[in-house]
Short mmCIF file of C-alpha atoms in Angstrom, two decimals:
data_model
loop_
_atom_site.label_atom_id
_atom_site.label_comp_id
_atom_site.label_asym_id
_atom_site.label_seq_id
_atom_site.Cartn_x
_atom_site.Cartn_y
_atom_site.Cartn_z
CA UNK A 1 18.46 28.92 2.33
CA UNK A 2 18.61 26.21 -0.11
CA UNK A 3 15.39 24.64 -1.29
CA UNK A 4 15.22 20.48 -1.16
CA UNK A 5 13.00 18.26 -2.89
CA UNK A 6 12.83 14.36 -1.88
CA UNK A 7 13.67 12.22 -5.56
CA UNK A 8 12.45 9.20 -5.81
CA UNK A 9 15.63 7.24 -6.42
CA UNK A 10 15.00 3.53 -5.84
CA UNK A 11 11.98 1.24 -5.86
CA UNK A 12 11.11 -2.75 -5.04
CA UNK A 13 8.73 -4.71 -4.10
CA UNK A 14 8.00 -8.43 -2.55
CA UNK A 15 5.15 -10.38 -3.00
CA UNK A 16 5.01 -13.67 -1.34
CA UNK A 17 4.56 -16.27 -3.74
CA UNK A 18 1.19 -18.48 -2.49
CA UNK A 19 -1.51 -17.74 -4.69
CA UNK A 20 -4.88 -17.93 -3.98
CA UNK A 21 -6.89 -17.80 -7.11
CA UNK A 22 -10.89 -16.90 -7.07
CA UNK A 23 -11.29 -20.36 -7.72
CA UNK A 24 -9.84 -21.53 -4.63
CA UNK A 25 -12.01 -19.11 -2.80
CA UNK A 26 -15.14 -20.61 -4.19
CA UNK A 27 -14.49 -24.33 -2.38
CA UNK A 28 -15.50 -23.04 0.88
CA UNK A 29 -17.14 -19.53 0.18
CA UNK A 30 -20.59 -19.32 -1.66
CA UNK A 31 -18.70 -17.25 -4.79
CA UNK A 32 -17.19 -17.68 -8.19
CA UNK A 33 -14.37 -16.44 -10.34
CA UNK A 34 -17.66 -14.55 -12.72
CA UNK A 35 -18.55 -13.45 -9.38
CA UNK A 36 -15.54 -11.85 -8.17
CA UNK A 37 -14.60 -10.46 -11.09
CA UNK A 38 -17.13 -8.91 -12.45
CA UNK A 39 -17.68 -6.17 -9.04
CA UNK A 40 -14.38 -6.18 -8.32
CA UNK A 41 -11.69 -6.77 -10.80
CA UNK A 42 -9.73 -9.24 -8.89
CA UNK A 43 -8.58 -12.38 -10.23
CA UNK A 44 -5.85 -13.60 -7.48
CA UNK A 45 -4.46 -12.03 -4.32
CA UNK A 46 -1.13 -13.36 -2.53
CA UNK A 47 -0.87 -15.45 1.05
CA UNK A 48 2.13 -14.52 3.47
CA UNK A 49 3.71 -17.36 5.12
CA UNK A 50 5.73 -15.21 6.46
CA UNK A 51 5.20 -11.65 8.97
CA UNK A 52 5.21 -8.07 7.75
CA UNK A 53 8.37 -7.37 8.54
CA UNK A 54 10.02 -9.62 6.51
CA UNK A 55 8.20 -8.89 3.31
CA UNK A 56 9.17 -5.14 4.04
CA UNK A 57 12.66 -5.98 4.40
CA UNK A 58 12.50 -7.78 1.23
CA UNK A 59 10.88 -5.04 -0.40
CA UNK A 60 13.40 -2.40 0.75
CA UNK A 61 16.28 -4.60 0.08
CA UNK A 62 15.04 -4.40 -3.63
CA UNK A 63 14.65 -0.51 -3.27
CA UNK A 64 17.91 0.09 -2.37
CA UNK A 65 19.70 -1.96 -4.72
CA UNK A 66 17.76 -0.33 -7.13
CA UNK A 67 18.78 3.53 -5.96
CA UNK A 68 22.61 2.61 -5.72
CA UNK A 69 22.35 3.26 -2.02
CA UNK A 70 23.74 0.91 0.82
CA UNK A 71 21.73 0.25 4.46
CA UNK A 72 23.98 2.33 6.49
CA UNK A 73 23.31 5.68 4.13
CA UNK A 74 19.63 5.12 5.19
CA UNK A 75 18.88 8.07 8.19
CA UNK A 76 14.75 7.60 8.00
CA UNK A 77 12.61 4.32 7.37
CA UNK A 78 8.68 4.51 7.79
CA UNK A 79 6.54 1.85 8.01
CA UNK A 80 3.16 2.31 6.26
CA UNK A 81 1.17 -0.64 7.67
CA UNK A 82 -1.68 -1.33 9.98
CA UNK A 83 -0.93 -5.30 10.00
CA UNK A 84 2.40 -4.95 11.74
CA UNK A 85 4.10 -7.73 13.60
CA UNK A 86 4.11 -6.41 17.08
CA UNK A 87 2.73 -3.21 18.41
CA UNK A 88 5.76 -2.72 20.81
CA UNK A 89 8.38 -2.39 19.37
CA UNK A 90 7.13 -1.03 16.26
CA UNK A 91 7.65 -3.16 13.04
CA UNK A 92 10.18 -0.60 11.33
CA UNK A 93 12.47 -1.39 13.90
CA UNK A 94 12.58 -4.99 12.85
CA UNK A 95 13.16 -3.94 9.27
CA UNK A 96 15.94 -1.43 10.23
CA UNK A 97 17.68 -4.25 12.29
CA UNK A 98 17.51 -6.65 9.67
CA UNK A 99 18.69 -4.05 6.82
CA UNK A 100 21.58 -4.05 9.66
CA UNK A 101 20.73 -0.07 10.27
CA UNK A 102 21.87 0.99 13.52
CA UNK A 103 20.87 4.29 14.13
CA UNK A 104 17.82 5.82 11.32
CA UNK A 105 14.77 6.70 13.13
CA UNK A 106 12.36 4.38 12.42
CA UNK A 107 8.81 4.54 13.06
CA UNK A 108 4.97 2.57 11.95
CA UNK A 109 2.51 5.10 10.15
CA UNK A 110 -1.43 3.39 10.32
CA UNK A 111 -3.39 5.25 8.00
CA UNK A 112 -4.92 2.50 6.80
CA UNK A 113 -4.64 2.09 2.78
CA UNK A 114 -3.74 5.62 2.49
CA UNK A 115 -0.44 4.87 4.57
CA UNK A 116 1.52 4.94 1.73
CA UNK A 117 0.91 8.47 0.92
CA UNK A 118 1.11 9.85 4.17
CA UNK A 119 4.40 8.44 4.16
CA UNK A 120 5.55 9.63 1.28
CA UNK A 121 4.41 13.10 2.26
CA UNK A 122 5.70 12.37 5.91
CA UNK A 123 9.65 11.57 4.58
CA UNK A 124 9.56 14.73 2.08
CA UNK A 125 9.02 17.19 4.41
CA UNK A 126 11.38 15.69 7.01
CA UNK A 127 14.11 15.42 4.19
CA UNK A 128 13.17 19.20 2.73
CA UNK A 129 13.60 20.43 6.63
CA UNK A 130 17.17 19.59 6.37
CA UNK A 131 17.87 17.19 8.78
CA UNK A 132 17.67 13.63 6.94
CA UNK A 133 19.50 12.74 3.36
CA UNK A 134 18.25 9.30 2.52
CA UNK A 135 15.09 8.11 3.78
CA UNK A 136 12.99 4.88 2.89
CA UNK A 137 9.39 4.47 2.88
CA UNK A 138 7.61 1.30 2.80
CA UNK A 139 3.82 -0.19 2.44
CA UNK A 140 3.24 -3.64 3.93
CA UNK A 141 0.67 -5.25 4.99
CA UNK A 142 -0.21 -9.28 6.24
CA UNK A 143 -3.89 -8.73 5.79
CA UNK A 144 -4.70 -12.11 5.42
CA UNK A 145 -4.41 -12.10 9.29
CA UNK A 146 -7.41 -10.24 10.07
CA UNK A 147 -9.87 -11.53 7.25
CA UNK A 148 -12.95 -13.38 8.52
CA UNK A 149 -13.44 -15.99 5.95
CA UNK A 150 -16.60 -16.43 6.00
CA UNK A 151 -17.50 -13.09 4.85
CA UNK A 152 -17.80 -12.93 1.43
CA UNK A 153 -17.78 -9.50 1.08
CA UNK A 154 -14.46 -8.89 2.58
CA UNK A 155 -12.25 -12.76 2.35
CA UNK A 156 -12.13 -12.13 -1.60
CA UNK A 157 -10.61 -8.24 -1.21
CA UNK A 158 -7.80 -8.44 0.30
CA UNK A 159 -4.16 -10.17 -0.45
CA UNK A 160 -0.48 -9.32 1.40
CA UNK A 161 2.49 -7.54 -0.17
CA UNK A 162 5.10 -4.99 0.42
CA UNK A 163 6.38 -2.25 -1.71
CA UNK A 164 9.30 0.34 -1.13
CA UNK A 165 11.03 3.62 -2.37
CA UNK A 166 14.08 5.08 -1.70
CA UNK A 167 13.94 8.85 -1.15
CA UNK A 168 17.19 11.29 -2.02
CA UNK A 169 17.63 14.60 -1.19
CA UNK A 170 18.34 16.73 -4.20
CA UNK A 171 18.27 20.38 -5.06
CA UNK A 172 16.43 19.67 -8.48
CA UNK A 173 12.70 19.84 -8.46
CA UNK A 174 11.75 16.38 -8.71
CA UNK A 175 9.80 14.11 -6.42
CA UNK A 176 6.30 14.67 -4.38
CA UNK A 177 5.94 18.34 -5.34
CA UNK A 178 2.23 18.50 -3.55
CA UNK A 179 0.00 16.48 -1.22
CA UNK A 180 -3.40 16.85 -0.14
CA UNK A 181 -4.31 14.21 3.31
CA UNK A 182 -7.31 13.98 5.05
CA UNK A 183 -9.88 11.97 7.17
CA UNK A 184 -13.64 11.70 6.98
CA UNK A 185 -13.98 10.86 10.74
CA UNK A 186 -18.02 10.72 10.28
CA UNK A 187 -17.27 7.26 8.31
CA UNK A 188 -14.28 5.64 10.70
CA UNK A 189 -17.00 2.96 11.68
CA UNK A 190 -18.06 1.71 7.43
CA UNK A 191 -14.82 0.31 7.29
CA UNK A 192 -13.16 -1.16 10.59
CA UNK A 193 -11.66 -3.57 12.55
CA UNK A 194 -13.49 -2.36 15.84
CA UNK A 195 -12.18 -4.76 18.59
CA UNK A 196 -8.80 -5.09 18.02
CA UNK A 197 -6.63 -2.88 20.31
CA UNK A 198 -6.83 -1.94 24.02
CA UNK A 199 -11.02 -1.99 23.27
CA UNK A 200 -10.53 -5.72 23.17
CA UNK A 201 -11.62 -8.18 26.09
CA UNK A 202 -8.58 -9.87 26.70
CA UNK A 203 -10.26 -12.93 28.49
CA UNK A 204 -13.23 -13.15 26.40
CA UNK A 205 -14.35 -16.60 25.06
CA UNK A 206 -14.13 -15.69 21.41
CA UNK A 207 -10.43 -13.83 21.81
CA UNK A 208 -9.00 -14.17 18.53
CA UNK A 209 -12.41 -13.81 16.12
CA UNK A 210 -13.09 -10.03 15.62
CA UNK A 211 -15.84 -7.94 13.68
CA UNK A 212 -14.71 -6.26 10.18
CA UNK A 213 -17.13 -3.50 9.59
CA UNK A 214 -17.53 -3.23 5.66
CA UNK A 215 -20.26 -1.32 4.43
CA UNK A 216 -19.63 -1.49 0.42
CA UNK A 217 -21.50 1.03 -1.00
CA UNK A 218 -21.15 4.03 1.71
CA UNK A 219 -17.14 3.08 1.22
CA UNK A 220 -17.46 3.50 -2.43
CA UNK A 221 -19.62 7.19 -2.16
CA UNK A 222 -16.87 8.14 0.16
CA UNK A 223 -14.14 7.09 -1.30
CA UNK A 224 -14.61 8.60 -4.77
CA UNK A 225 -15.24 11.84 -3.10
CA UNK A 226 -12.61 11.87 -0.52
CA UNK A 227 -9.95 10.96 -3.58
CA UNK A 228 -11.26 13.34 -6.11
CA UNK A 229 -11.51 16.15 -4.30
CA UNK A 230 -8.03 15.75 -2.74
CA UNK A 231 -6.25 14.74 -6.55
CA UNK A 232 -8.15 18.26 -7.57
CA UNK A 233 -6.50 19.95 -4.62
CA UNK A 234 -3.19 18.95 -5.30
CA UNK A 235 -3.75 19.39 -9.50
CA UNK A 236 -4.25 23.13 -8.76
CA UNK A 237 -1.72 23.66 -6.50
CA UNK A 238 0.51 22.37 -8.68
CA UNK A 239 -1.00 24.21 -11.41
CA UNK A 240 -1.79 21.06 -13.83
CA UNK A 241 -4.79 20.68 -16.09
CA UNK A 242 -5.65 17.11 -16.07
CA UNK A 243 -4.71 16.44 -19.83
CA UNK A 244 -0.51 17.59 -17.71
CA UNK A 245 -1.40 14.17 -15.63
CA UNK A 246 0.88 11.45 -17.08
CA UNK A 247 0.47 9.16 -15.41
CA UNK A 248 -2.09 7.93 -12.70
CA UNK A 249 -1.40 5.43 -9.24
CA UNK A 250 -4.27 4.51 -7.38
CA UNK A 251 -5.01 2.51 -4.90
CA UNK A 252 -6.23 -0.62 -6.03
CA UNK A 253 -9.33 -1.53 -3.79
CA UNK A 254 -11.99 -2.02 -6.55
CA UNK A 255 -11.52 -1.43 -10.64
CA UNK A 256 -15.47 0.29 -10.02
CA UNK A 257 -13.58 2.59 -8.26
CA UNK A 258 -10.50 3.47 -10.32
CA UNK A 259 -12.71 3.50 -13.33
CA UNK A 260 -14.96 6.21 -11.58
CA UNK A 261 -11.90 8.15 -10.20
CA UNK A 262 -10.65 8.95 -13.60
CA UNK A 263 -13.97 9.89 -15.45
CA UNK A 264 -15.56 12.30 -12.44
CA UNK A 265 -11.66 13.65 -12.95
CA UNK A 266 -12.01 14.02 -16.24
CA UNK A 267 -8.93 12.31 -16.69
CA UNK A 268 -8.30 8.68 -19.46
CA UNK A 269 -8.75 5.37 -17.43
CA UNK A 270 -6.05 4.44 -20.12
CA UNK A 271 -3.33 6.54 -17.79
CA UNK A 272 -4.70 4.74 -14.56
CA UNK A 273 -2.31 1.77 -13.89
CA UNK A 274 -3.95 -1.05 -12.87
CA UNK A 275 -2.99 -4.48 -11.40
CA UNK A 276 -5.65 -4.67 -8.74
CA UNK A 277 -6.39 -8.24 -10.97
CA UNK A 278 -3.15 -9.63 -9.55
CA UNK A 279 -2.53 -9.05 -5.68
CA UNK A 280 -5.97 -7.57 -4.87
CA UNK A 281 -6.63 -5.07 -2.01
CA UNK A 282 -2.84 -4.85 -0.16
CA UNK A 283 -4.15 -1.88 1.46
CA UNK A 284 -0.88 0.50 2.01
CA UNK A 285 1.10 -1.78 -0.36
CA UNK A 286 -1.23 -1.47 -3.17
CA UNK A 287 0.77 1.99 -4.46
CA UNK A 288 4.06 1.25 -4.26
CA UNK A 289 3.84 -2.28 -5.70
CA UNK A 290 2.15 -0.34 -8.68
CA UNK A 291 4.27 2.44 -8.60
CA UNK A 292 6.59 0.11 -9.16
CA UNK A 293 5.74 -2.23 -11.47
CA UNK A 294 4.43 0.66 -13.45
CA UNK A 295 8.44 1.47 -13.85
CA UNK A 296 9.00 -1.89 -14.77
CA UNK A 297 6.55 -2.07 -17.45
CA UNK A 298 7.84 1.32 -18.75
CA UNK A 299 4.31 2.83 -17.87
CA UNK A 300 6.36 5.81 -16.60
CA UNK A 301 8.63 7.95 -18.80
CA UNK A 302 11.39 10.37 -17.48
CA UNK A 303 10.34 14.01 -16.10
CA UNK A 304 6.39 12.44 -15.92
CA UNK A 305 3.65 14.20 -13.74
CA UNK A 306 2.06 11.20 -12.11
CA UNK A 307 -0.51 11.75 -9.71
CA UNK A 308 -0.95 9.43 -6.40
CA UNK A 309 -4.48 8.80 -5.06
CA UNK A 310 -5.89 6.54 -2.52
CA UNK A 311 -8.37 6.01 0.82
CA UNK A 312 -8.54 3.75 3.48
CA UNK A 313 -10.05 2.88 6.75
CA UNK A 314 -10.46 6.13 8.85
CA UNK A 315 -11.76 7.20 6.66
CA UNK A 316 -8.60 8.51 5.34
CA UNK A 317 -7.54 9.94 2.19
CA UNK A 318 -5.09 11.44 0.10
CA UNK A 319 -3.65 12.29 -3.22
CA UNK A 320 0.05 13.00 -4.67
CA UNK A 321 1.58 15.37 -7.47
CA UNK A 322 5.04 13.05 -8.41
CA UNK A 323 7.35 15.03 -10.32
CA UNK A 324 9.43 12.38 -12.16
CA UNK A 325 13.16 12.83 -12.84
CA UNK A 326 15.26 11.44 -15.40
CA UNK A 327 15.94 8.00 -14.21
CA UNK A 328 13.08 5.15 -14.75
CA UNK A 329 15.64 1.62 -14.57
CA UNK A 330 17.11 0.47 -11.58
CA UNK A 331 21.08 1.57 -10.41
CA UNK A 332 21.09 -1.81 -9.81
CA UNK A 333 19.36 -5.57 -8.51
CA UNK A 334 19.10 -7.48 -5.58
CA UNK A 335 18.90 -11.19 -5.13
CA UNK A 336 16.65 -10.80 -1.52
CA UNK A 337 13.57 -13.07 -1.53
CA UNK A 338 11.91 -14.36 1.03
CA UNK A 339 12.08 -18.34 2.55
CA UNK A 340 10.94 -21.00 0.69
CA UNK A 341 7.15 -21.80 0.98
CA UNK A 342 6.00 -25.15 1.06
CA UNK A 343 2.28 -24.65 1.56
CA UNK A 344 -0.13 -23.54 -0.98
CA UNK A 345 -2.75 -20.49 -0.77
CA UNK A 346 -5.31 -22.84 0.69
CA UNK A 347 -3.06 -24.88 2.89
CA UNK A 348 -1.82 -21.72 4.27
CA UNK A 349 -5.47 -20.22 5.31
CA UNK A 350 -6.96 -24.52 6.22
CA UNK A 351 -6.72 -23.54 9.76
CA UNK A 352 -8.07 -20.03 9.58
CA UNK A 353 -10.99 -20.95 7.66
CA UNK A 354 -11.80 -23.58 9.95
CA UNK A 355 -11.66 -21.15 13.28
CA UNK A 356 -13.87 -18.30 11.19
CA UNK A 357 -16.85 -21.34 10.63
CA UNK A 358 -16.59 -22.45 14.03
CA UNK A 359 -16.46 -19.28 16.21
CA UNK A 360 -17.79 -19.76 19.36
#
C-alpha cells in the first residue's frame, strides 16, 4: 500500500480593506495607541463589510490560482471558523457553491483559533486514507460581529480575515508530517461566548447583546502551556531538535505570547513570523494569513521544517510539523477581491458601538 502525504500546493488570503487603527479605537474606548501596543502588539485590525463566506471564497479563489488547480478538481473544502454566516447550512457550503463546486464534501470545523490546525490535520489524514486528491482548507472569521465594544479588554483584540491552502496528494514526503490537538476543558469558561447557541433566550429583552468571558491572564498561563507542550510533542515525534525548526507560525493573539512561546521552547523569536501588528487577533485566520504572507515575504525557503502552533477558546490547542517542498511562489494569480467598500472602520462599527453603550 502506497504511503500519501498532503503538499501544501497553493495558498491566499483576503483581508477586507476597512481599517480600524488604535487610534480610532481610542474616540469612544478609554485606550490609546501606547496603550494597545505596548500589552499587545497590535497596531490595526481589519472590519468586514461583508460575511464570512465571502472573504473565504476570496481567500480560496487566491489559493487555487496559486496551486494551478481549478474549482471542479477540489473533492474536500473545510471551513475553520466559529463566526460563520448561518449555522444551517453550514458556511462551506456557501463557499463551495460560489467556487461553483458541485459535489466536494464540505463541512464547518469550530475549534475556535486553533481551527486552522485541526483542519489542516483533519484534510491530511482524509487525503492519506485514500479517498480525496485535492482538498482545501480555509480559516475565516467575521469577529467583529460578536465584539462588545465597550470592553476594552476584548474590542481592541480582534480584527476579520480569511486565509486558505490548497492541499495535493503526493507520494513525496512533504506537507503536515505530525500534529499534536488537544483541549483543556477545565478552562472552556476563561475564554467564551456563553449565550450564543441553543443556551440563548430567544425572547429575551436584551437578544442580540451577549457576555464574552475573557479572563487575560489565566488565558495567557494556559495558553503557553497548552502550545508548548503540544509543539514539543510533535518536535519529537518528528525527531527535530529545535535549532531543525525553520521556521515558526503562530497564532497571533498577543506578541507577550509569541515572544514567550519561543524562549520556554528554546527556540529564536527571530524564526517566529509575526504580523499580529497588522490584522490583530483573526482567530482561525490568524495562521494561514501568516503562513502565507510568510511565503510572500520569502520568510520560507524550499524543503523548510516550519512548525504550526496555536490555542483558542475551548480551551483548545494544537501544534504542526510542516515539511516544506520545493515550491515557495505561486503557479499562478487571481484577480478575486471582494465588493467595493464605501464605509470606513468606524462607520462600519457606528451602529454597533452605539447598541453595546446602550444595552438594555
Amino acid at each position: 500500500m502506497k504511503n500519501f502525504y498532503a503538499e501544501i500546493t497553493g495558498w491566499g488570503k483576503c483581508l477586507p480593506p476597512a481599517t480600524l487603527s488604535n487610534e480610532d479605537l481610542s474616540t469612544f474606548l478609554d485606550t490609546s495607541d501606547e496603550w494597545i501596543r505596548t500589552r499587545t502588539g497590535i497596531e490595526n485590525r481589519r472590519i468586514s463589510h461583508v460575511n464570512t463566506s465571502d472573504m473565504a471564497t476570496v481567500a480560496a479563489q487566491h489559493a487555487l490560482a496559486c496551486a494551478g488547480k481549478s474549482a471542479d478538481e477540489i473533492d474536500l473544502i473545510i471551513l475553520a471558523t466559529c463566526s460563520p454566516d448561518s449555522l444551517i447550512p453550514n458556511a462551506a457550503s456557501k463557499v463551495a457553491q460560489n467556487l461553483g463546486i458541485a459535489a466536494a464534501a464540505a463541512f464547518d470545523l469550530n475549534a475556535a483559533c486553533t481551527g486552522f490546525v485541526y483542519g489542516l490535520e483533519t484534510a491530511t489524514r482524509l487525503i492519506q486514507a485514500g479517498n480525496y486528491r485535492n482538498a482545501i482548507v480555509i480559516g475565516a472569521e467575521r469577529l467583529s460581529f460578536f465584539i462588545d465594544w465597550t470592553m476594552r479588554d476584548t474590542a481592541v483584540l480582534f480584527g476579520d480575515g480569511a486565509g486558505a491552502v490548497v492541499l495535493t496528494r503526493t507520494e513525496e514526503q512533504v506537507g503536515l508530517q505530525n500534529a499534536q490537538l488537544g483541549c483543556d476543558s477545565a478552562g472552556r469558561d476563561i475564554l467564551a461566548v456563553p449565550k450564543f447557541g441553543t443556551c440563548m433566550d430567544r425572547f429575551a429583552a436584551d437578544n442580540g447583546h451577549w457576555d464574552f468571558n475573557f479572563v487575560g491572564k489565566e488565558i495567557f498561563k494556559r495558553a503557553v502551556k497548552g502550545m508548548g507542550a503540544a509543539a514539543q510533542n510533535v518536535l519529537a515525534r518528528s525527531e527535530l531538535s529545535t535549532d531543525d525548526v525553520d521556521v515558526v507560525i503562530p497564532h497571533q493573539a498577543n506578541i507577550r505570547i509569541i515572544q514567550t512561546l519561543c524562549d520556554l521552547s528554546g527556540i529564536s523569536q527571530d524564526k517566529a513570523f509575526v504580523n499580529i501588528q497588522k490584522y490583530g487577533n483573526t482567530s482561525a485566520a490568524t495562521v494561514p494569513i501568516a503562513l502565507c504572507e510568510s511565503l510572500e515575504q520569502g520568510f520560507v525557503k524550499p524543503g523548510d521544517n516550519l512548525l504550526l502552533a496555536a490555542f483558542g477558546a475551548g480551551l483548545t490547542w494544537g501544534a504542526s510539523h510542516l515539511k516544506w517542498g520545493e515550491r515557495v511562489t505561486p503557479l499562478g494569480k487571481s484577480d478575486a477581491q471582494l465588493p467595493e467598500c464605501e464605509l470606513s472602520a468606524l462607520e462600519l462599527v457606528k451602529d454597533a458601538v452605539e447598541h453595546c453603550k446602550n444595552r438594555p
